Short mmCIF file of C-alpha atoms in Angstrom, two decimals:
data_model
loop_
_atom_site.label_atom_id
_atom_site.label_comp_id
_atom_site.label_asym_id
_atom_site.label_seq_id
_atom_site.Cartn_x
_atom_site.Cartn_y
_atom_site.Cartn_z
CA UNK A 1 -67.75 -34.70 -46.38
CA UNK A 2 -65.67 -37.44 -44.73
CA UNK A 3 -66.29 -38.57 -41.17
CA UNK A 4 -64.40 -40.84 -38.81
CA UNK A 5 -64.26 -41.76 -35.14
CA UNK A 6 -61.63 -42.93 -32.68
CA UNK A 7 -61.74 -44.11 -29.07
CA UNK A 8 -59.60 -42.82 -26.21
CA UNK A 9 -59.40 -44.07 -22.62
CA UNK A 10 -58.79 -41.36 -20.02
CA UNK A 11 -57.13 -42.35 -16.74
CA UNK A 12 -57.93 -40.46 -13.56
CA UNK A 13 -55.06 -39.21 -11.41
CA UNK A 14 -56.80 -40.83 -8.45
CA UNK A 15 -60.03 -42.83 -8.15
CA UNK A 16 -63.10 -40.59 -8.01
CA UNK A 17 -65.81 -41.72 -5.60
CA UNK A 18 -69.55 -41.15 -5.95
CA UNK A 19 -72.55 -42.85 -4.39
CA UNK A 20 -72.74 -44.93 -7.60
CA UNK A 21 -69.23 -46.30 -7.17
CA UNK A 22 -65.59 -45.46 -7.86
CA UNK A 23 -64.34 -44.30 -11.27
CA UNK A 24 -60.72 -45.06 -12.22
CA UNK A 25 -60.91 -44.47 -15.97
CA UNK A 26 -63.46 -43.62 -18.62
CA UNK A 27 -63.79 -43.96 -22.39
CA UNK A 28 -64.59 -41.17 -24.82
CA UNK A 29 -65.02 -41.24 -28.59
CA UNK A 30 -63.94 -38.43 -30.93
CA UNK A 31 -65.80 -37.85 -34.17
CA UNK A 32 -64.23 -35.77 -36.94
CA UNK A 33 -65.81 -34.18 -40.01
CA UNK A 34 -63.55 -33.17 -42.91
CA UNK A 35 -64.67 -30.94 -45.76
CA UNK A 36 -62.84 -28.49 -48.06
CA UNK A 37 -59.58 -28.92 -46.17
CA UNK A 38 -61.17 -28.11 -42.79
CA UNK A 39 -61.55 -30.57 -39.92
CA UNK A 40 -64.10 -30.25 -37.13
CA UNK A 41 -63.91 -32.42 -34.03
CA UNK A 42 -66.51 -33.38 -31.44
CA UNK A 43 -66.49 -35.57 -28.36
CA UNK A 44 -68.92 -38.31 -27.38
CA UNK A 45 -68.53 -38.83 -23.63
CA UNK A 46 -71.25 -41.10 -22.21
CA UNK A 47 -71.09 -42.17 -18.57
CA UNK A 48 -71.94 -45.72 -17.55
CA UNK A 49 -74.93 -45.86 -15.26
CA UNK A 50 -76.06 -42.36 -16.25
CA UNK A 51 -76.20 -41.93 -20.03
CA UNK A 52 -79.06 -43.22 -22.13
CA UNK A 53 -76.51 -44.46 -24.68
CA UNK A 54 -76.24 -48.24 -25.02
CA UNK A 55 -72.50 -48.80 -24.57
CA UNK A 56 -72.61 -52.07 -26.51
CA UNK A 57 -73.93 -50.21 -29.55
CA UNK A 58 -71.95 -46.96 -29.44
CA UNK A 59 -69.26 -47.97 -31.92
CA UNK A 60 -71.68 -49.56 -34.37
CA UNK A 61 -73.78 -46.39 -34.22
CA UNK A 62 -70.69 -44.27 -34.82
CA UNK A 63 -69.92 -46.41 -37.87
CA UNK A 64 -73.44 -45.76 -39.13
CA UNK A 65 -73.12 -42.01 -38.55
CA UNK A 66 -69.70 -41.78 -40.20
CA UNK A 67 -70.92 -43.72 -43.25
CA UNK A 68 -73.54 -41.05 -43.96
CA UNK A 69 -72.86 -38.01 -41.73
CA UNK A 70 -75.07 -35.53 -43.60
CA UNK A 71 -78.11 -37.75 -43.05
CA UNK A 72 -77.69 -37.46 -39.28
CA UNK A 73 -76.55 -33.83 -39.34
CA UNK A 74 -79.79 -32.90 -41.08
CA UNK A 75 -81.82 -34.74 -38.43
CA UNK A 76 -80.01 -34.82 -35.09
CA UNK A 77 -83.22 -36.02 -33.43
CA UNK A 78 -82.63 -39.41 -35.06
CA UNK A 79 -79.88 -39.82 -32.44
CA UNK A 80 -82.21 -39.22 -29.47
CA UNK A 81 -81.30 -42.64 -28.04
CA UNK A 82 -77.59 -41.78 -28.25
CA UNK A 83 -77.36 -38.31 -26.67
CA UNK A 84 -73.57 -38.39 -26.38
CA UNK A 85 -73.17 -39.14 -30.11
CA UNK A 86 -75.75 -36.46 -30.90
CA UNK A 87 -73.67 -33.98 -28.90
CA UNK A 88 -70.39 -35.08 -30.46
CA UNK A 89 -71.79 -34.67 -33.97
CA UNK A 90 -73.31 -31.29 -33.14
CA UNK A 91 -69.97 -30.18 -31.67
CA UNK A 92 -68.01 -31.30 -34.73
CA UNK A 93 -70.46 -29.44 -36.99
CA UNK A 94 -69.95 -26.17 -35.11
CA UNK A 95 -66.17 -26.60 -35.29
CA UNK A 96 -66.28 -27.33 -39.02
CA UNK A 97 -68.61 -24.39 -39.68
CA UNK A 98 -66.30 -22.01 -37.82
CA UNK A 99 -63.13 -23.07 -39.64
CA UNK A 100 -61.77 -25.74 -37.28
CA UNK A 101 -59.31 -25.29 -34.44
CA UNK A 102 -61.97 -26.09 -31.81
CA UNK A 103 -63.45 -22.63 -32.26
CA UNK A 104 -66.97 -23.66 -31.31
CA UNK A 105 -68.30 -20.37 -29.93
CA UNK A 106 -65.19 -18.23 -29.67
CA UNK A 107 -62.78 -17.48 -26.85
CA UNK A 108 -63.82 -16.10 -23.47
CA UNK A 109 -62.13 -14.41 -20.53
CA UNK A 110 -63.21 -16.42 -17.48
CA UNK A 111 -66.13 -18.23 -15.86
CA UNK A 112 -66.63 -18.68 -12.11
CA UNK A 113 -66.75 -22.38 -11.23
CA UNK A 114 -67.15 -24.56 -8.16
CA UNK A 115 -64.43 -26.78 -6.76
CA UNK A 116 -65.40 -30.46 -6.67
CA UNK A 117 -64.74 -32.68 -3.64
CA UNK A 118 -64.93 -36.40 -4.41
CA UNK A 119 -66.07 -39.07 -1.97
CA UNK A 120 -63.56 -40.94 0.12
CA UNK A 121 -62.66 -41.44 3.75
CA UNK A 122 -62.98 -38.29 5.92
CA UNK A 123 -59.23 -37.55 5.85
CA UNK A 124 -59.15 -37.80 2.05
CA UNK A 125 -62.18 -35.54 1.66
CA UNK A 126 -60.89 -33.02 4.19
CA UNK A 127 -57.55 -32.96 2.39
CA UNK A 128 -59.32 -32.01 -0.84
CA UNK A 129 -61.25 -29.30 0.99
CA UNK A 130 -58.09 -27.84 2.53
CA UNK A 131 -56.40 -27.74 -0.86
CA UNK A 132 -59.35 -25.93 -2.47
CA UNK A 133 -59.52 -23.40 0.35
CA UNK A 134 -55.78 -22.75 0.16
CA UNK A 135 -56.16 -22.15 -3.59
CA UNK A 136 -58.76 -19.46 -3.00
CA UNK A 137 -61.97 -21.17 -4.17
CA UNK A 138 -65.18 -19.46 -3.01
CA UNK A 139 -67.63 -22.22 -3.99
CA UNK A 140 -67.18 -25.91 -3.17
CA UNK A 141 -69.38 -28.87 -4.05
CA UNK A 142 -69.05 -32.07 -2.04
CA UNK A 143 -70.25 -35.46 -3.26
CA UNK A 144 -71.74 -37.18 -0.22
CA UNK A 145 -74.26 -39.88 0.60
CA UNK A 146 -72.39 -43.18 0.38
CA UNK A 147 -70.24 -42.97 3.54
CA UNK A 148 -71.03 -42.60 7.21
CA UNK A 149 -73.44 -39.66 7.27
CA UNK A 150 -72.22 -38.34 10.62
CA UNK A 151 -68.65 -38.20 9.28
CA UNK A 152 -69.86 -36.24 6.27
CA UNK A 153 -71.67 -33.84 8.58
CA UNK A 154 -68.45 -33.39 10.55
CA UNK A 155 -66.66 -32.30 7.37
CA UNK A 156 -69.36 -29.73 6.62
CA UNK A 157 -69.31 -28.58 10.24
CA UNK A 158 -65.55 -28.08 10.11
CA UNK A 159 -65.83 -25.99 6.94
CA UNK A 160 -68.66 -23.84 8.27
CA UNK A 161 -66.82 -23.21 11.54
CA UNK A 162 -64.16 -21.40 9.49
CA UNK A 163 -66.15 -19.80 6.68
CA UNK A 164 -69.59 -18.22 6.67
CA UNK A 165 -72.05 -18.51 3.79
CA UNK A 166 -70.98 -15.04 2.62
CA UNK A 167 -67.35 -16.20 2.47
CA UNK A 168 -67.84 -19.67 0.98
CA UNK A 169 -70.74 -21.14 -0.98
CA UNK A 170 -71.32 -24.82 -0.19
CA UNK A 171 -73.18 -27.25 -2.43
CA UNK A 172 -73.69 -30.98 -1.91
CA UNK A 173 -74.42 -33.68 -4.50
CA UNK A 174 -76.18 -36.80 -3.25
CA UNK A 175 -76.48 -38.67 -6.58
CA UNK A 176 -79.79 -40.14 -5.41
CA UNK A 177 -78.37 -41.85 -2.32
CA UNK A 178 -81.13 -40.85 0.15
CA UNK A 179 -84.30 -42.92 0.48
CA UNK A 180 -87.92 -42.04 1.15
CA UNK A 181 -87.41 -43.23 4.73
CA UNK A 182 -84.43 -41.03 5.58
CA UNK A 183 -84.43 -38.09 3.15
CA UNK A 184 -86.48 -35.69 5.30
CA UNK A 185 -84.38 -36.26 8.41
CA UNK A 186 -81.13 -35.88 6.47
CA UNK A 187 -82.27 -32.68 4.76
CA UNK A 188 -83.11 -31.22 8.17
CA UNK A 189 -79.70 -32.19 9.55
CA UNK A 190 -77.92 -30.70 6.55
CA UNK A 191 -79.86 -27.44 6.87
CA UNK A 192 -77.69 -26.18 9.73
CA UNK A 193 -74.76 -25.66 7.34
CA UNK A 194 -76.30 -22.90 5.19
CA UNK A 195 -76.01 -24.87 1.98
CA UNK A 196 -76.68 -23.20 -1.36
CA UNK A 197 -78.34 -26.34 -2.77
CA UNK A 198 -78.53 -30.10 -2.68
CA UNK A 199 -78.38 -32.05 -5.96
CA UNK A 200 -80.61 -35.04 -6.65
CA UNK A 201 -81.31 -36.19 -3.06
CA UNK A 202 -83.30 -39.28 -4.16
CA UNK A 203 -83.31 -41.63 -7.13
CA UNK A 204 -84.98 -40.27 -10.29
CA UNK A 205 -88.58 -41.01 -11.22
CA UNK A 206 -90.22 -40.33 -7.83
CA UNK A 207 -92.03 -37.17 -8.87
CA UNK A 208 -94.63 -37.09 -6.09
CA UNK A 209 -91.98 -37.38 -3.39
CA UNK A 210 -89.72 -34.91 -5.19
CA UNK A 211 -92.54 -32.38 -5.43
CA UNK A 212 -93.15 -32.67 -1.69
CA UNK A 213 -89.44 -32.25 -0.96
CA UNK A 214 -89.04 -29.26 -3.27
CA UNK A 215 -91.93 -27.57 -1.47
CA UNK A 216 -90.87 -28.37 2.09
CA UNK A 217 -87.08 -28.82 2.05
CA UNK A 218 -85.07 -26.31 4.12
CA UNK A 219 -82.40 -26.57 1.38
CA UNK A 220 -83.06 -25.64 -2.27
CA UNK A 221 -83.13 -28.77 -4.44
CA UNK A 222 -81.34 -29.06 -7.79
CA UNK A 223 -82.26 -31.82 -10.23
CA UNK A 224 -79.56 -33.62 -12.20
CA UNK A 225 -80.12 -37.31 -13.03
CA UNK A 226 -83.86 -36.56 -13.11
CA UNK A 227 -83.44 -34.76 -16.44
CA UNK A 228 -81.49 -37.37 -18.39
CA UNK A 229 -84.26 -39.81 -19.43
CA UNK A 230 -86.67 -37.03 -20.45
CA UNK A 231 -86.07 -36.73 -24.19
CA UNK A 232 -89.18 -34.90 -25.40
CA UNK A 233 -90.57 -31.50 -24.48
CA UNK A 234 -93.89 -32.82 -23.17
CA UNK A 235 -92.17 -35.03 -20.58
CA UNK A 236 -89.87 -32.21 -19.54
CA UNK A 237 -92.70 -29.73 -19.05
CA UNK A 238 -94.75 -32.30 -17.12
CA UNK A 239 -91.86 -32.97 -14.74
CA UNK A 240 -91.06 -29.28 -14.17
CA UNK A 241 -94.68 -28.36 -13.50
CA UNK A 242 -95.27 -31.34 -11.21
CA UNK A 243 -92.03 -31.14 -9.24
CA UNK A 244 -91.24 -27.39 -9.40
CA UNK A 245 -87.55 -27.66 -8.40
CA UNK A 246 -85.45 -24.68 -7.35
CA UNK A 247 -82.56 -25.47 -9.75
CA UNK A 248 -81.57 -27.59 -12.75
CA UNK A 249 -78.08 -29.00 -13.28
CA UNK A 250 -77.51 -29.15 -17.04
CA UNK A 251 -74.94 -31.50 -18.58
CA UNK A 252 -74.87 -31.16 -22.39
CA UNK A 253 -73.07 -34.50 -22.83
CA UNK A 254 -75.91 -36.36 -21.14
CA UNK A 255 -78.82 -34.26 -22.43
CA UNK A 256 -78.06 -34.48 -26.16
CA UNK A 257 -75.99 -31.36 -26.76
CA UNK A 258 -76.29 -27.60 -26.83
CA UNK A 259 -79.62 -27.36 -28.68
CA UNK A 260 -81.33 -29.71 -26.22
CA UNK A 261 -79.75 -27.99 -23.22
CA UNK A 262 -80.99 -24.62 -24.51
CA UNK A 263 -84.51 -26.05 -24.47
CA UNK A 264 -84.09 -26.88 -20.78
CA UNK A 265 -82.82 -23.35 -20.12
CA UNK A 266 -85.83 -21.81 -21.88
CA UNK A 267 -88.25 -24.00 -19.92
CA UNK A 268 -86.48 -23.15 -16.65
CA UNK A 269 -86.58 -19.41 -17.31
CA UNK A 270 -90.28 -19.55 -18.13
CA UNK A 271 -90.89 -21.06 -14.68
CA UNK A 272 -88.37 -18.97 -12.69
CA UNK A 273 -86.21 -22.04 -12.05
CA UNK A 274 -82.48 -21.44 -11.61
CA UNK A 275 -79.88 -23.43 -13.56
CA UNK A 276 -76.19 -23.95 -14.09
CA UNK A 277 -74.01 -25.83 -16.58
CA UNK A 278 -71.84 -28.78 -15.59
CA UNK A 279 -69.30 -30.89 -17.44
CA UNK A 280 -69.41 -34.67 -17.09
CA UNK A 281 -65.82 -35.91 -17.07
CA UNK A 282 -65.18 -35.07 -20.71
CA UNK A 283 -61.64 -34.66 -22.02
CA UNK A 284 -60.45 -31.13 -22.70
CA UNK A 285 -61.96 -31.21 -26.20
CA UNK A 286 -65.50 -31.56 -24.85
CA UNK A 287 -64.80 -29.32 -21.87
CA UNK A 288 -63.46 -26.58 -24.15
CA UNK A 289 -66.63 -26.65 -26.25
CA UNK A 290 -68.88 -26.63 -23.17
CA UNK A 291 -66.94 -23.76 -21.59
CA UNK A 292 -67.16 -21.65 -24.77
CA UNK A 293 -70.90 -22.26 -25.01
CA UNK A 294 -71.45 -21.59 -21.30
CA UNK A 295 -69.73 -18.21 -21.61
CA UNK A 296 -72.06 -17.37 -24.49
CA UNK A 297 -75.10 -18.26 -22.35
CA UNK A 298 -74.02 -15.73 -19.67
CA UNK A 299 -75.29 -17.76 -16.69
CA UNK A 300 -75.54 -16.48 -13.12
CA UNK A 301 -73.50 -17.96 -10.29
CA UNK A 302 -70.89 -20.71 -10.24
CA UNK A 303 -70.75 -23.34 -12.99
CA UNK A 304 -69.44 -26.92 -12.75
CA UNK A 305 -66.62 -26.90 -15.31
CA UNK A 306 -63.51 -27.90 -13.39
CA UNK A 307 -63.15 -31.61 -14.20
CA UNK A 308 -60.47 -31.33 -16.89
CA UNK A 309 -57.68 -31.47 -14.31
CA UNK A 310 -58.61 -34.98 -13.17
CA UNK A 311 -56.89 -37.00 -15.91
CA UNK A 312 -53.28 -38.09 -16.36
CA UNK A 313 -53.54 -38.28 -20.16
CA UNK A 314 -55.87 -35.45 -21.12
CA UNK A 315 -55.68 -33.65 -24.46
CA UNK A 316 -53.65 -30.39 -24.49
CA UNK A 317 -55.94 -27.41 -24.11
CA UNK A 318 -55.91 -23.60 -23.78
CA UNK A 319 -58.10 -23.95 -20.68
CA UNK A 320 -56.65 -23.09 -17.27
CA UNK A 321 -58.25 -23.27 -13.83
CA UNK A 322 -57.11 -20.99 -11.03
CA UNK A 323 -58.74 -19.68 -7.84
CA UNK A 324 -62.21 -20.78 -8.78
CA UNK A 325 -62.23 -19.56 -12.37
CA UNK A 326 -61.77 -21.31 -15.70
CA UNK A 327 -60.23 -19.20 -18.44
CA UNK A 328 -58.80 -19.68 -21.90
CA UNK A 329 -55.42 -18.72 -23.31
CA UNK A 330 -56.23 -16.62 -26.36
CA UNK A 331 -52.74 -16.89 -27.92
CA UNK A 332 -52.83 -17.65 -31.64
CA UNK A 333 -50.61 -20.70 -31.15
CA UNK A 334 -53.55 -22.54 -29.58
CA UNK A 335 -55.48 -22.33 -32.82
CA UNK A 336 -52.57 -24.12 -34.52
CA UNK A 337 -52.34 -26.71 -31.74
CA UNK A 338 -56.09 -27.37 -31.86
CA UNK A 339 -56.00 -27.65 -35.65
CA UNK A 340 -53.24 -30.25 -35.29
CA UNK A 341 -55.24 -32.22 -32.69
CA UNK A 342 -58.35 -32.25 -34.89
CA UNK A 343 -56.35 -33.37 -37.91
CA UNK A 344 -54.58 -36.04 -35.85
CA UNK A 345 -57.90 -37.65 -34.95
CA UNK A 346 -59.30 -37.35 -38.49
CA UNK A 347 -59.63 -40.22 -40.95
CA UNK A 348 -56.56 -39.14 -42.95
CA UNK A 349 -53.53 -41.42 -42.54
CA UNK A 350 -51.14 -38.59 -43.43
CA UNK A 351 -50.71 -35.02 -42.25
CA UNK A 352 -49.51 -32.04 -44.28
CA UNK A 353 -46.91 -30.16 -42.25
CA UNK A 354 -44.13 -27.65 -42.82
CA UNK A 355 -40.42 -27.88 -42.09
CA UNK A 356 -39.01 -25.66 -39.34
CA UNK A 357 -37.40 -23.19 -41.75
CA UNK A 358 -34.04 -23.40 -39.99
CA UNK A 359 -32.25 -23.92 -43.33
CA UNK A 360 -34.38 -21.64 -45.44
CA UNK A 361 -38.02 -21.04 -46.28
CA UNK A 362 -40.33 -23.63 -44.62
CA UNK A 363 -41.33 -26.37 -47.05
CA UNK A 364 -44.53 -28.42 -47.15
CA UNK A 365 -44.16 -32.12 -46.35
CA UNK A 366 -46.54 -35.06 -45.92
CA UNK A 367 -45.94 -37.41 -43.00
CA UNK A 368 -47.75 -40.62 -42.08
CA UNK A 369 -49.29 -40.43 -38.62
CA UNK A 370 -48.16 -43.90 -37.54
CA UNK A 371 -44.59 -43.06 -38.59
CA UNK A 372 -44.74 -39.87 -36.54
CA UNK A 373 -46.04 -41.75 -33.52
CA UNK A 374 -43.45 -44.54 -33.82
CA UNK A 375 -40.62 -42.01 -34.24
CA UNK A 376 -41.71 -40.06 -31.17
CA UNK A 377 -42.07 -43.24 -29.09
CA UNK A 378 -38.65 -44.53 -30.20
CA UNK A 379 -37.08 -41.18 -29.33
CA UNK A 380 -38.71 -41.24 -25.90
CA UNK A 381 -37.43 -44.73 -25.15
CA UNK A 382 -33.93 -44.14 -26.54
CA UNK A 383 -33.29 -41.03 -24.46
CA UNK A 384 -35.37 -41.99 -21.45
CA UNK A 385 -37.58 -38.92 -21.78
CA UNK A 386 -40.15 -38.35 -19.05
CA UNK A 387 -43.30 -36.25 -18.84
CA UNK A 388 -42.33 -32.59 -19.00
CA UNK A 389 -39.12 -33.13 -20.98
CA UNK A 390 -38.70 -31.34 -24.30
CA UNK A 391 -37.23 -32.62 -27.55
CA UNK A 392 -37.00 -31.48 -31.17
CA UNK A 393 -38.06 -34.43 -33.30
CA UNK A 394 -36.98 -35.06 -36.88
CA UNK A 395 -39.96 -36.87 -38.37
CA UNK A 396 -39.55 -39.57 -41.04
CA UNK A 397 -40.99 -38.58 -44.42
CA UNK A 398 -42.66 -40.99 -46.79
#
C-alpha cells in the first residue's frame, strides 16, 4: 500500500462571519491510499480554534502516517490527538475498500438540510434570509451572538412575522458567545420566536451552568463545541449524564470520523437525546463522504450539510443542493470523474488515460500530471478562457 497527502486552500465566495471571527479561506489536506490499482481518497479538514489538531504538526503527522499507513489503519485510536487526520484516513480506507471513486457508503436520493445564515450587518443577514426563503427552504439556521443583539432579534422578528413555526423551522447557533451574566435573559428574549433549538449558548466546559440551562431554558439546547475535546467514552458519558442536553450537533471531521460519531449517536439514543449531522466547511470530497454516511444513518429532521456551495474553487462533485435538500447525481460518469480526482491527488506522478477514440479504438496512454496541468494552464492563457468555458485539450505525452 502506498500513501500520500497534498494540501489545498479553499477560498470562500464571501467572508463567513461567526462569533469566533471571520473566515475568508481554509486549508484542507487530502490523503490517498493506493493498492492493487485502486485509489481511495480522504479529507482532513481541521478548523482553527475548534479542532483538537495541532496545526503546526499536521503535515509532519501526515508524513508519519503516509510512511506506514497500515500501522495507523490498524489502530486509528493512535490518532486521537489528530481527529481530522483520523477521519481522513478512515475515509480513504472506506473508499479503497469499496473500489475507489469516492463510493464511501453508496449513492442516496436526498437528505433534508437547513439553510445557513452567516453573521454580518443586518442588511447582509436579511439578504441571505430572503434568498433562502425565495429558494424554498423550510429550515434556516442563523449564526448570531457577536453583533448588536437587538438587531439580531429584529431579524428573527421579521422572519417570524411572515412564517409560523409550522411553515419555517428556525435554529440559532451562538458559538458560545453568551456569558453566565446574560445567557438567561437572552434565552428568554429569544423564546418569543418559537425556535427549534439554540446551539452552544455558552463556552464549553461549564457543565454545572449548562445543566441548569438545559433544565430551565425555554428553548431546547444543542451542544456542539462541547463535544470536541471529549475523546474517551467515560468523559462523554459523564458530560451527557451531568448536562442532559436536548440535542447533539455531530461533526465527523471534528470528532474523529464516522466510528467515533457513531459512538455519540449510540450514547444519545440510550439517553433519549436528539442529534443531527453537520459538515464543517469541508470540500466536496469530505462533504460527499459525510452525506453518504448520513443517509445510511437515517436521521430524523434537518441535517447541516449545505456548506459545499461556499467556495470558489471547490472540487467537482455529484452533490447538488436545491430547495432545502442535498442530493447526488447517480450518473455513471461521476464514478469516472471521482476516480480521476482520486488518482490526481495520489502519489503517482503519471496517470494512465485513454485517447478519445475519434480516429479508431481508444488507446491507453501515460501522461505526467505536471505536463497536463501546464498544458491546460497554457491553453487557458492563450485563448483567454474563463470559468464556464469549454475546451478539448490535446495533452502532451511523455
